[in-house]
Short mmCIF file of C-alpha atoms and ligand atoms in Angstrom, two decimals:
data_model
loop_
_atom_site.label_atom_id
_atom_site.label_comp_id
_atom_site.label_asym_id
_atom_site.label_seq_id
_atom_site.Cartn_x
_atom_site.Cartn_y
_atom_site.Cartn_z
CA UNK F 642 92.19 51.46 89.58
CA UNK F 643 92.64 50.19 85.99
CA UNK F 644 96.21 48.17 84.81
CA UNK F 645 96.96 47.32 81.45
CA UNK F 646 98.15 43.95 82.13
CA UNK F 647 100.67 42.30 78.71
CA UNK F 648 98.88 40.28 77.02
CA UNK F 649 100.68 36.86 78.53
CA UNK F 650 100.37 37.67 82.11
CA UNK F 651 96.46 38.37 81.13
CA UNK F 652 96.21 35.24 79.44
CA UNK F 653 97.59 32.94 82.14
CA UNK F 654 95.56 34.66 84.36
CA UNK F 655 92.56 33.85 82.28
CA UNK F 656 93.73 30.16 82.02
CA UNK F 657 93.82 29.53 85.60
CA UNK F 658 90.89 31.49 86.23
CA UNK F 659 88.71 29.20 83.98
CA UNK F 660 90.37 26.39 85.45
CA UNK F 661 88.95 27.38 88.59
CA UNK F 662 91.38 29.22 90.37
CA UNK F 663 91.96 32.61 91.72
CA UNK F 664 95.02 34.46 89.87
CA UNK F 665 96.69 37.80 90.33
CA UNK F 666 99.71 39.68 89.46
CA UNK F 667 101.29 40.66 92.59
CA UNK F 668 104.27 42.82 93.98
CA UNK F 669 106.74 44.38 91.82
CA UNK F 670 104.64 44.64 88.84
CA UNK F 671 101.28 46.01 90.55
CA UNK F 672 103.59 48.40 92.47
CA UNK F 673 105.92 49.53 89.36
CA UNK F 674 102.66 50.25 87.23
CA UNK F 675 100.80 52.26 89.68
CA UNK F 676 104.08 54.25 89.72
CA UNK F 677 104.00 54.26 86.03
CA UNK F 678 106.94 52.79 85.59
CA UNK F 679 107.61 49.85 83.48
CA UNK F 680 107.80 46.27 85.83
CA UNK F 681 111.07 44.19 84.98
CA UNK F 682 108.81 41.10 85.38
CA UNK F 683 105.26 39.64 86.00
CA UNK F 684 104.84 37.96 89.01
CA UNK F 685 101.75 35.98 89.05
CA UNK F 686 100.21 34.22 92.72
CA UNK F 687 97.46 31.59 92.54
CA UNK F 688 95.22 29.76 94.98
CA UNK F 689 96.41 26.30 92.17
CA UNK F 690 99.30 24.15 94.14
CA UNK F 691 102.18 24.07 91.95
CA UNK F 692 101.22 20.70 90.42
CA UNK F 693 97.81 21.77 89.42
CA UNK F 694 99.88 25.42 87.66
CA UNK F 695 102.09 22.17 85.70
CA UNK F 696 99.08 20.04 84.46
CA UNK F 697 97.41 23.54 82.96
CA UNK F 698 100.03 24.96 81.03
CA UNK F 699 102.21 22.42 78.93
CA UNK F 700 105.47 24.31 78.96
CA UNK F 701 106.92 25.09 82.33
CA UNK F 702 109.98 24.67 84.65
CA UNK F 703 110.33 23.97 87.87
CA UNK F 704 112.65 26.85 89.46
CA UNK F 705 111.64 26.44 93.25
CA UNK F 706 108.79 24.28 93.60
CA UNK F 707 109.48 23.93 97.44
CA UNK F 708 108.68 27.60 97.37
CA UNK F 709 105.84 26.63 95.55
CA UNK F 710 107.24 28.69 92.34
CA UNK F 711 107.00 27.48 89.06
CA UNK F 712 107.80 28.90 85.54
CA UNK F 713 105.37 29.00 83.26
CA UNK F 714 106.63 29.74 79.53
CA UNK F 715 104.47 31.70 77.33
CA UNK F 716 105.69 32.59 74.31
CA UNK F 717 109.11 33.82 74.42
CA UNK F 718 108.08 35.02 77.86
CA UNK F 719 108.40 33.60 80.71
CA UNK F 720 106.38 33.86 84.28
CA UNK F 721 106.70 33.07 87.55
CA UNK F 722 103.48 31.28 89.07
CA UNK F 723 103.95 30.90 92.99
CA UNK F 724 100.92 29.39 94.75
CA UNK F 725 99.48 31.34 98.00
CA UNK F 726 101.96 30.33 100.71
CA UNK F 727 102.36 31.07 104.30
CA UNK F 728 105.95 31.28 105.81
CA UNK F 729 106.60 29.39 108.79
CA UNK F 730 108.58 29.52 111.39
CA UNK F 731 111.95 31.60 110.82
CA UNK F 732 114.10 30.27 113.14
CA UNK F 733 117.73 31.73 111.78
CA UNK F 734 116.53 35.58 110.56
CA UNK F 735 116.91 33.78 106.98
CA UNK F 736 114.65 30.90 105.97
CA UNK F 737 111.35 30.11 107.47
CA UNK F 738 111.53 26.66 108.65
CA UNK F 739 108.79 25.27 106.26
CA UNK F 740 106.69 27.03 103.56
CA UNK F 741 102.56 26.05 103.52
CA UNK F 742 100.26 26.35 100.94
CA UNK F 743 96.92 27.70 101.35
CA UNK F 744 93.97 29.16 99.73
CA UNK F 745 93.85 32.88 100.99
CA UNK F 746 94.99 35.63 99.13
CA UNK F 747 95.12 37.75 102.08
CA UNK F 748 97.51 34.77 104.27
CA UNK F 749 99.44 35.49 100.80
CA UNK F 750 100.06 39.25 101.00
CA UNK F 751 100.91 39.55 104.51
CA UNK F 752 103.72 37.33 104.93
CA UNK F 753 104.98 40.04 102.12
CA UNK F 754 108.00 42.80 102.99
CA UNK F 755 106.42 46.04 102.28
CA UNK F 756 103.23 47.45 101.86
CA UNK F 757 103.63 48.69 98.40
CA UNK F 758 104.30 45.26 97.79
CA UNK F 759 101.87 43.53 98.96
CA UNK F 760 98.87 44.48 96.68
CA UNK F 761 97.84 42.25 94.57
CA UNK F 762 95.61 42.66 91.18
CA UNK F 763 93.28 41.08 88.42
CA UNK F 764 90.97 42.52 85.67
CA UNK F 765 87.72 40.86 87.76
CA UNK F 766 88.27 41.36 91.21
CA UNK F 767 90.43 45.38 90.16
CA UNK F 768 93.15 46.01 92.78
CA UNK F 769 93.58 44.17 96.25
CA UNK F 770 95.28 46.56 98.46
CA UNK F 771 94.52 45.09 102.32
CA UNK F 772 97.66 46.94 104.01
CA UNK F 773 97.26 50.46 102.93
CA UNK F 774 100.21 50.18 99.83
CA UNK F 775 98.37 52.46 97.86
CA UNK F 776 98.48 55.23 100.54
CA UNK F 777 101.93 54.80 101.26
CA UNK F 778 102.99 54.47 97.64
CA UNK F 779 101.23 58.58 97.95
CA UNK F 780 103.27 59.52 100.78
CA UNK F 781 106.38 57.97 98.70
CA UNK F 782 106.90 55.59 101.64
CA UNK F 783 108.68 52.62 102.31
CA UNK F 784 106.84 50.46 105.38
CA UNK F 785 106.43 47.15 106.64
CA UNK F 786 103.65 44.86 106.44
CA UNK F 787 102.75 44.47 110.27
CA UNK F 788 105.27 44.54 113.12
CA UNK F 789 108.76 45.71 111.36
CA UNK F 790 110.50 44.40 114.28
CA UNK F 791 109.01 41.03 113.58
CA UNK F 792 109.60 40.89 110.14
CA UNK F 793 113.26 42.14 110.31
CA UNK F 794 113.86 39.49 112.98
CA UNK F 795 112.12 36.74 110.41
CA UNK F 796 114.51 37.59 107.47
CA UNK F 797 117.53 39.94 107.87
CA UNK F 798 117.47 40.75 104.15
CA UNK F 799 114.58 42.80 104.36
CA UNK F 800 116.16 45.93 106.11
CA UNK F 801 118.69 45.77 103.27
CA UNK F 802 115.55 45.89 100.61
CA UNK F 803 114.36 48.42 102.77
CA UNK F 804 116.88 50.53 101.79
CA UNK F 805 117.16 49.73 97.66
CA UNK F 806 113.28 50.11 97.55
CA UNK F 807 114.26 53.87 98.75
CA UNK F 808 116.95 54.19 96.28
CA UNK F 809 115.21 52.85 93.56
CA UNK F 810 111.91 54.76 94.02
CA UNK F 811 113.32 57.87 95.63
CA UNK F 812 110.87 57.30 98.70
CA UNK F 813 111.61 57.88 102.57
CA UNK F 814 111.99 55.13 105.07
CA UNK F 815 108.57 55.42 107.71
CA UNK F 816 110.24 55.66 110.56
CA UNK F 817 109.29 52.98 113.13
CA UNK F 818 110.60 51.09 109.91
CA UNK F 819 113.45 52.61 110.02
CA UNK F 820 114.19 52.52 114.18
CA UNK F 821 113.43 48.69 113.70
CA UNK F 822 116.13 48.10 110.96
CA UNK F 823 118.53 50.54 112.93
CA UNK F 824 118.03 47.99 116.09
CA UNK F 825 117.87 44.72 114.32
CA UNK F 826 121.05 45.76 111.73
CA UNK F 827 123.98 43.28 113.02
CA UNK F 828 121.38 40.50 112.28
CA UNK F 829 122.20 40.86 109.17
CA UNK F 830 125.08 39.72 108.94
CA UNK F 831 123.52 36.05 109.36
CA UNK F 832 122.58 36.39 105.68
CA UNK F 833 124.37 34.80 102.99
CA UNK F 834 126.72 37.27 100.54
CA UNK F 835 125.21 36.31 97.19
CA UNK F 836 121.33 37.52 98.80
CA UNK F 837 123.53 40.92 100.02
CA UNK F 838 125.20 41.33 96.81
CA UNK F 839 121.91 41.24 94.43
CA UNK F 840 120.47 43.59 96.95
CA UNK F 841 123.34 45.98 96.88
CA UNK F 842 123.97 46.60 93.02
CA UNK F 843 120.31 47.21 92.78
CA UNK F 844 120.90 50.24 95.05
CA UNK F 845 124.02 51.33 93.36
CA UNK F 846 122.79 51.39 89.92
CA UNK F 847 119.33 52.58 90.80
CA UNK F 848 118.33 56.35 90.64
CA UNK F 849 119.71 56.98 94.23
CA UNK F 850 123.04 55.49 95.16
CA UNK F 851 123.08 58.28 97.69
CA UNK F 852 120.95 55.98 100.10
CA UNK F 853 123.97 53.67 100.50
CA UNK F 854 124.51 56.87 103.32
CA UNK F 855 121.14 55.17 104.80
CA UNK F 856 122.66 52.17 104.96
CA UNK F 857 125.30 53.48 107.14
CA UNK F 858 123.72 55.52 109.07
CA UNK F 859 121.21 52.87 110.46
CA UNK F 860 124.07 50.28 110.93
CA UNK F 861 123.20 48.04 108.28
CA UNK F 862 126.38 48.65 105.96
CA UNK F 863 129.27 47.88 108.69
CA UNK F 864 128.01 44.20 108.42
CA UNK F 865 129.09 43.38 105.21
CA UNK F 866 131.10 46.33 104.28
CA UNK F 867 133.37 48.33 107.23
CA UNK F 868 135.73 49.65 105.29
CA UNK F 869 133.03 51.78 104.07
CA UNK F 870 132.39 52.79 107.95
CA UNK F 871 135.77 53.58 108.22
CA UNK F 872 135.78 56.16 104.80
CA UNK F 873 133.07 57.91 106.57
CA UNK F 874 134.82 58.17 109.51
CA UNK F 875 137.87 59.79 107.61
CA UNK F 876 138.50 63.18 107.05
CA UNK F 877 140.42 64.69 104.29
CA UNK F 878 142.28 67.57 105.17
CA UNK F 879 143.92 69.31 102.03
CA UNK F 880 142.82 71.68 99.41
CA UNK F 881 141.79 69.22 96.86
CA UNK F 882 138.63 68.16 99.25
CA UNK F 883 135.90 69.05 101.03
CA UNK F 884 134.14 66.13 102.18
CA UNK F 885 135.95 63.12 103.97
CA UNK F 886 136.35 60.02 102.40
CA UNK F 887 132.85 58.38 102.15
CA UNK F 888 131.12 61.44 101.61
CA UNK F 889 133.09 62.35 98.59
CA UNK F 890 132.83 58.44 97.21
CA UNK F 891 128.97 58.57 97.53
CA UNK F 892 128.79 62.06 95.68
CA UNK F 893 131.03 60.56 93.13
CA UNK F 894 128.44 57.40 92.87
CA UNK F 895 126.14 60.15 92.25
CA UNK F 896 128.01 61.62 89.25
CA UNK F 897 128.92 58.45 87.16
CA UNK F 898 126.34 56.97 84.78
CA UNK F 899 124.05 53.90 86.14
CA UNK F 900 126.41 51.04 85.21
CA UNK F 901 127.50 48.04 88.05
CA UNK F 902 131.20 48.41 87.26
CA UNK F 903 131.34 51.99 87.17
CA UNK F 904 129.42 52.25 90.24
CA UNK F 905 131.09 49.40 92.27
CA UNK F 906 134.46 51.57 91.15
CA UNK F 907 133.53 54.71 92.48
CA UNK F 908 132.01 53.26 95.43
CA UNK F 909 135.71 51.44 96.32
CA UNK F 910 137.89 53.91 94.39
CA UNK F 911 138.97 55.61 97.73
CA UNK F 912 139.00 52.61 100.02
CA UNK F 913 142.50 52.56 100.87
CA UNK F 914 142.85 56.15 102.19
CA UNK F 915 142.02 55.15 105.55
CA UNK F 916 144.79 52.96 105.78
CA UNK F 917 147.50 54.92 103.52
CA UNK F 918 146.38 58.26 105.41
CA UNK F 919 149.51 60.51 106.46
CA UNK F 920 149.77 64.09 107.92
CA UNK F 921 152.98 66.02 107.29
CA UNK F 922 154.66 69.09 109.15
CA UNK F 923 151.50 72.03 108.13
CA UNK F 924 148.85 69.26 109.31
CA UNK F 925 147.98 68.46 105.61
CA UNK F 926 146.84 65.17 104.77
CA UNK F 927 148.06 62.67 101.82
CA UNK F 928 147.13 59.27 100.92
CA UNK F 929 150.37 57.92 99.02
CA UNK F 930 149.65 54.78 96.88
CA UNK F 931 146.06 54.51 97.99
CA UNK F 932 145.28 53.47 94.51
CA UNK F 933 147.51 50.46 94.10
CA UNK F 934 146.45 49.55 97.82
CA UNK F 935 142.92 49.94 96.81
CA UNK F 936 142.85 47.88 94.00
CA UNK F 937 144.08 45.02 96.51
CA UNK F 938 141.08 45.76 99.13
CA UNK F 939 138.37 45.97 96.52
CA UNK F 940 139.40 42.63 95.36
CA UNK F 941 138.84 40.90 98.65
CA UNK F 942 135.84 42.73 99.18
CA UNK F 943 134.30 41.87 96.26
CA UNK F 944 135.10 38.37 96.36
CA UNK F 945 133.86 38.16 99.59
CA UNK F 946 130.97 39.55 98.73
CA UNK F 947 131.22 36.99 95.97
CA UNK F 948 131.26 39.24 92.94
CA UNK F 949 132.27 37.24 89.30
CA UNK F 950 135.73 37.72 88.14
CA UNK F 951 135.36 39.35 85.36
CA UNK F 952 133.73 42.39 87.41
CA UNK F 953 136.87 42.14 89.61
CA UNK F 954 139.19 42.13 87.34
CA UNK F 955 137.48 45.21 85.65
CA UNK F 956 136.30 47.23 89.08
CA UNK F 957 140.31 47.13 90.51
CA UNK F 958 141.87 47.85 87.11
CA UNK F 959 140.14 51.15 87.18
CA UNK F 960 140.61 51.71 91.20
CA UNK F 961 144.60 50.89 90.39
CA UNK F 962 144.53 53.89 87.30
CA UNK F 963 141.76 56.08 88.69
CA UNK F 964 144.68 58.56 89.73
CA UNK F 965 146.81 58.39 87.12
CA UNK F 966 147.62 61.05 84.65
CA UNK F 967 149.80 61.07 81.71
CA UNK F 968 151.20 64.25 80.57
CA UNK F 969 149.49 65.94 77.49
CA UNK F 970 151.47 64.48 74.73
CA UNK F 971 151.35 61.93 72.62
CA UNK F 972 154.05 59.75 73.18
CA UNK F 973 152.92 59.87 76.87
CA UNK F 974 149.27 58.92 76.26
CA UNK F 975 150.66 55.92 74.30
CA UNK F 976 152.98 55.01 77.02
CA UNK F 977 149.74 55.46 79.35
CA UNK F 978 147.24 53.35 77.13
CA UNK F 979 150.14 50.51 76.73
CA UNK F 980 150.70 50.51 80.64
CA UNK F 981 147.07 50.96 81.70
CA UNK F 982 145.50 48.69 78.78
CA UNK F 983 143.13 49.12 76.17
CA UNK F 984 140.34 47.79 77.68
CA UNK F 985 140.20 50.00 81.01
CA UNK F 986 139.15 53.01 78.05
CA UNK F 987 136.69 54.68 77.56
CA UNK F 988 135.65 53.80 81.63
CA UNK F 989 138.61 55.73 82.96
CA UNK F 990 137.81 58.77 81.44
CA UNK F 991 134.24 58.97 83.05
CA UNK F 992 135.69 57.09 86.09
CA UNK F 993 138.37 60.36 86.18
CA UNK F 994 135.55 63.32 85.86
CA UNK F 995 133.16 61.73 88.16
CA UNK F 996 136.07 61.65 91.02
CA UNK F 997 137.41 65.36 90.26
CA UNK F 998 133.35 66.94 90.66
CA UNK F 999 132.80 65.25 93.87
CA UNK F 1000 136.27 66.94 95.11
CA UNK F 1001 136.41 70.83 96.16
CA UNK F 1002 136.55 73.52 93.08
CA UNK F 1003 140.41 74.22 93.67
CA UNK F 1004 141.91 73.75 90.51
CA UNK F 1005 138.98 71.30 89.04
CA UNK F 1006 138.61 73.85 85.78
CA UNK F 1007 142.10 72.70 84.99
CA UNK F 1008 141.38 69.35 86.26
CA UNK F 1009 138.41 68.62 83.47
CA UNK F 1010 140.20 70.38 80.91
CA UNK F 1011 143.25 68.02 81.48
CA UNK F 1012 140.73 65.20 81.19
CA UNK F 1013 139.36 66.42 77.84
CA UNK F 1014 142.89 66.94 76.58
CA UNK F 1015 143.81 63.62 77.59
CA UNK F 1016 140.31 62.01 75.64
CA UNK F 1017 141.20 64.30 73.14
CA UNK F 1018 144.27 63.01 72.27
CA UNK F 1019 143.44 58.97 73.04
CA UNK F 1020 140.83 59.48 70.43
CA UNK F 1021 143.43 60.31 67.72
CA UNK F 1022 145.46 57.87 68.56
CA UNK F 1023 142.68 55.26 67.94
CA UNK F 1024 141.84 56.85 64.78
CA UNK F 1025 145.16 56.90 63.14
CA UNK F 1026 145.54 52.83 64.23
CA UNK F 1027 149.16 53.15 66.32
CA UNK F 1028 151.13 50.31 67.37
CA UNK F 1029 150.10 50.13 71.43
CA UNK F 1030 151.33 46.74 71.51
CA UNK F 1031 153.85 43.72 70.64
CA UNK F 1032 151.16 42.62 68.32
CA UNK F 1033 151.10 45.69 66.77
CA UNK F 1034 155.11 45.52 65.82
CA UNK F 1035 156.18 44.87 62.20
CA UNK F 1036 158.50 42.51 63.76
CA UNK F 1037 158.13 39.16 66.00
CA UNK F 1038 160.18 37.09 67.72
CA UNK F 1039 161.33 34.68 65.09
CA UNK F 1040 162.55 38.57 63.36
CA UNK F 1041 164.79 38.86 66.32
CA UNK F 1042 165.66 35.53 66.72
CA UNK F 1043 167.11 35.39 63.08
CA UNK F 1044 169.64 38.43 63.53
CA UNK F 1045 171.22 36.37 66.68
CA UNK F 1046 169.57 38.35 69.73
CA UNK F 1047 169.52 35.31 71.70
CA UNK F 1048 166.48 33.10 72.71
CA UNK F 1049 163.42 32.97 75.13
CA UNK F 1050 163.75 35.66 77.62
CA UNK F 1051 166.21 38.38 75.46
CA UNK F 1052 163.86 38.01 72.66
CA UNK F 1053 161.25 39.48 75.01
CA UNK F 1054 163.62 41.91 76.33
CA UNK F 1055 164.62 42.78 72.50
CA UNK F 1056 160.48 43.31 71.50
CA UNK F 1057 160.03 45.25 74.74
CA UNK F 1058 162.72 47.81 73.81
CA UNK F 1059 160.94 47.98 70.42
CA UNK F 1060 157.73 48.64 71.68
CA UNK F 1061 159.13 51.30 73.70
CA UNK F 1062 160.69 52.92 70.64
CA UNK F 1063 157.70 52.78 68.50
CA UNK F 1064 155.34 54.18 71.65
CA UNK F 1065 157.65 57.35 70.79
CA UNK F 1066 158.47 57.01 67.49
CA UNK F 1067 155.19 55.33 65.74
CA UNK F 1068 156.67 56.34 62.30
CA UNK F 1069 159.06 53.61 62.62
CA UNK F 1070 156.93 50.80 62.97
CA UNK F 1071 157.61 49.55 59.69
CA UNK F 1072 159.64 46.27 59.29
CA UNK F 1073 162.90 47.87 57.42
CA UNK F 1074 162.79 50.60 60.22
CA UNK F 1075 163.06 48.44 62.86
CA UNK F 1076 165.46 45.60 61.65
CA UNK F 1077 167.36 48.67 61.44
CA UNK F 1078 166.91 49.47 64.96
CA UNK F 1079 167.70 46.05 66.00
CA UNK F 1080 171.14 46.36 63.91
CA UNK F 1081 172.02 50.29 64.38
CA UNK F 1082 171.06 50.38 68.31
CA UNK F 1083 170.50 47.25 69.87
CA UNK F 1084 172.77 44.61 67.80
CA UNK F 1085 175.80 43.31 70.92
CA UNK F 1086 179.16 44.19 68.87
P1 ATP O 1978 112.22 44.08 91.39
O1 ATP O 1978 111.73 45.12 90.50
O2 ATP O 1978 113.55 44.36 91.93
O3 ATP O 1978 112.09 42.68 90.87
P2 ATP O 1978 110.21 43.20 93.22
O4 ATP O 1978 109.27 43.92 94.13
O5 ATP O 1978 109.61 42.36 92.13
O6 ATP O 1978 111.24 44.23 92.66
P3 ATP O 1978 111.48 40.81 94.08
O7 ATP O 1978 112.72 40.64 94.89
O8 ATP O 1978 111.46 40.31 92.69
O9 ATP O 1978 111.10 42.33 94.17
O10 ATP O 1978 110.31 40.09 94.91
C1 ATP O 1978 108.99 39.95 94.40
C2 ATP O 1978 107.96 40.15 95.52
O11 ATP O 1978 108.12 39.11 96.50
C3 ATP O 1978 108.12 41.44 96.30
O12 ATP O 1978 107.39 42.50 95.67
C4 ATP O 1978 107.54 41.07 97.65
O13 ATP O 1978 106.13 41.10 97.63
C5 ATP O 1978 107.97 39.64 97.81
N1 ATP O 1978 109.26 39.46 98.49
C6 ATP O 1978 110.48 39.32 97.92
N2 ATP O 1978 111.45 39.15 98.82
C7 ATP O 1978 110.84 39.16 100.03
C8 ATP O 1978 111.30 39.02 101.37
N3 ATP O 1978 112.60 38.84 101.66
N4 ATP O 1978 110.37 39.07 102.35
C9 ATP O 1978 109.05 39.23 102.08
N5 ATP O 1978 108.57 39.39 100.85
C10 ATP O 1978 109.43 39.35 99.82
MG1 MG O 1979 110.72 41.05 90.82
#
């Protein structure tokens, strides 16, 4: 088995070699060019200690040298060097208790999650592949290195990687893997929210957000996210649907392009209609103001889960205006872009299609062509540069405040009303029009 290595990761693998080391990419990389795919980064492990990888190469940083991981730059590259390590004692299901160094490539590999990561490879010694990875990468299979019970009870995280490296790679779960994660899934809850969250988007952007199913199915996903547990568990009895609530948010997942916000918004765009769910007298359900409600959950969930603001802020604007529709005119759609904001476009439109194809076919050909219309008519908008906001106006405050409409607040009130004019009228946002207006309509006698 032949890999073309880049050029730097070959080079600092020649470097320590003549030094007198052993050096290998390892993991990711060995595993995502086998595939053919294209590795995000080079990982390189090396019988050097980490002080031995600083003295060789003059440019480096040291990013978790306890770990025994150091940074090597090369160029405008840059590489992680970890030395061969064996993980102690895990005493919490999170950290091992101490890290050791030692001189075995093979101590190295096994301490590793999975078996198609856990091969290791160098242009002299070809590909080192001690726990069957290349095998199972053939049978498109996702399996533990050793005893899965024992390495799910050592670090929690690993049934949740489990699962991405499925979604990611489009393989299957082996399934003694897969009974071990499905017994050992409320241990991980014992890991921290920022090691969850990484481990999450990676699923939801990858090629198969479906698997987040997998992740409730074996348990894992009620640890860290139960409202999800309870969408699954909710039915959605009306015409508009025919899946319940968590089956119709993962095949909307499925529809929406590859993007964390996008994703995170269809995953959470429905996660109030458990709680706003009503039935009325012909046994039909509705979920009045699940939006609004939904935008409130999704923001404690995600900052639990410990998600930056600005993805908040833009995940729950769309949840709040996923539903929303104007009607097909233009004075409406200005209204609507004013209200909703600028910057929740173009998202909402994709946000809008990818919800109406994961619900039943009743009325969706109207639905999409609504949609269209709607796009359609934002785009001209755009094009012909309307006022969508007090900035916009041809008048400001100090306009209003000269003709005696009063101070502070009534100013605002005054600018408001003009906004509202111009959203119908955009013709008259010219600065003669509107002193006018101020005058003609809204001047107190
Ligand atoms: P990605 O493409 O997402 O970077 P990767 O395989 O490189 O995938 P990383 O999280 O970067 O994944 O980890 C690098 C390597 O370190 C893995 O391939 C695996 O060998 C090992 N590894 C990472 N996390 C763990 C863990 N929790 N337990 C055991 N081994 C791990
Ligand atoms: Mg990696």
């Amino acid at each position: 088995m032949k890999i073309q290595l880049p050029g730097n990761a070959k080079l600092l693998i020649d470097t320590l070699t003549r030094a007198g080391y052993e050096a290998y990419a390892v993991g990711g990389c060995v595993r995502d060019s086998i595939l053919g795919r294209t590795p995000g980064d080079w990982d390189i492990t090396t019988s050097a200690s980490p002080q031995q990888v600083k003295e060789i190469f003059p440019r480096t940083v040291d990013t978790g040298i306890q770990h025994g991981t150091v940074t090597v730059l090369e160029g405008t590259e840059a590489f992680e060097v970890t030395t061969y390590r064996i993980d102690g004692e895990y005493e919490d299901g999170r950290h091992p208790k101490e890290v050791a160094f030692t001189s075995d490539l093979m101590e190295d590999l096994k301490r590793r999650d999975f078996t198609i990561n856990a091969m290791a490879y160098n242009e002299s010694e070809g590909l080192i592949d001690a726990f069957g990875g290349i095998a199972d990468l053939k049978k498109r299979m996702i399996r533990c290195v050793g005893n899965p019970t024992d390495r799910f009870t050592e670090d929690a995280l690993r049934m949740m990687r489990a699962v991405r490296f499925a979604a990611q790679l489009g393989f299957s779960i082996e399934e003694e893997t897969k009974a071990a994660a499905a017994e050992l899934a409320p241990n991980l809850a014992r890991i921290s929210a920022e090691r969850i969250q990484v481990e999450l988007v990676k699923l939801l952007v990858s090629d198969h957000p479906e698997e987040i199913r997998t992740l409730y199915e074996i348990g894992l996903i009620k640890t860290f996210l139960p409202e999800f547990d309870e969408m699954m568990q909710t039915p959605q009895n009306n015409r508009y649907h025919c899946y319940n609530v968590g089956e119709h948010s993962i095949v909307a997942l499925q529809n929406i392009a590859p993007d964390k916000v996008l994703r995170l918004t269809m995953l959470l765009h429905d996660v109030a209609k458990p709680v706003c769910k009503s039935m009325d007298q012909n046994g039909i359900y509705h979920f009045y103001r699940h939006p609004a409600k939904g935008a409130g959950m999704a923001k404690e969930i995600l900052r639990r889960l410990k998600f930056d603001n600005q993805t908040i802020n833009r995940v729950t604007a769309l949840i709040a205006c996923h539903d929303q529709m104007p009607s097909l005119r233009e004075a409406s759609v200005r209204h609507a872009m004013h209200k909703i904001g600028l910057a929740q476009y173009p998202a909402l439109f994709e946000v809008k299609r990818s919800d109406v194809m994961a619900k039943s076919e009743y009325g969706r050909k109207d639905r999409l062509e609504a949609i269209c219309a709607y796009e359609r008519i934002y785009q001209d908008i755009l094009k012909k540069n309307q006022c969508l906001s007090l900035k916009d106006l041809a008048v400001n405050g100090n306009d209003v405040k000269q003709l005696g409409m009063g101070q502070g607040k009534q100013v605002g009130a005054v600018l408001d009303r003009l906004l509202d004019h111009v959203l119908d009228h955009p013709e008259d946002n010219t600065r003669e029009k509107l002193l006018n207006f101020i005058k003609t309509e809204l001047k107190p006698e």
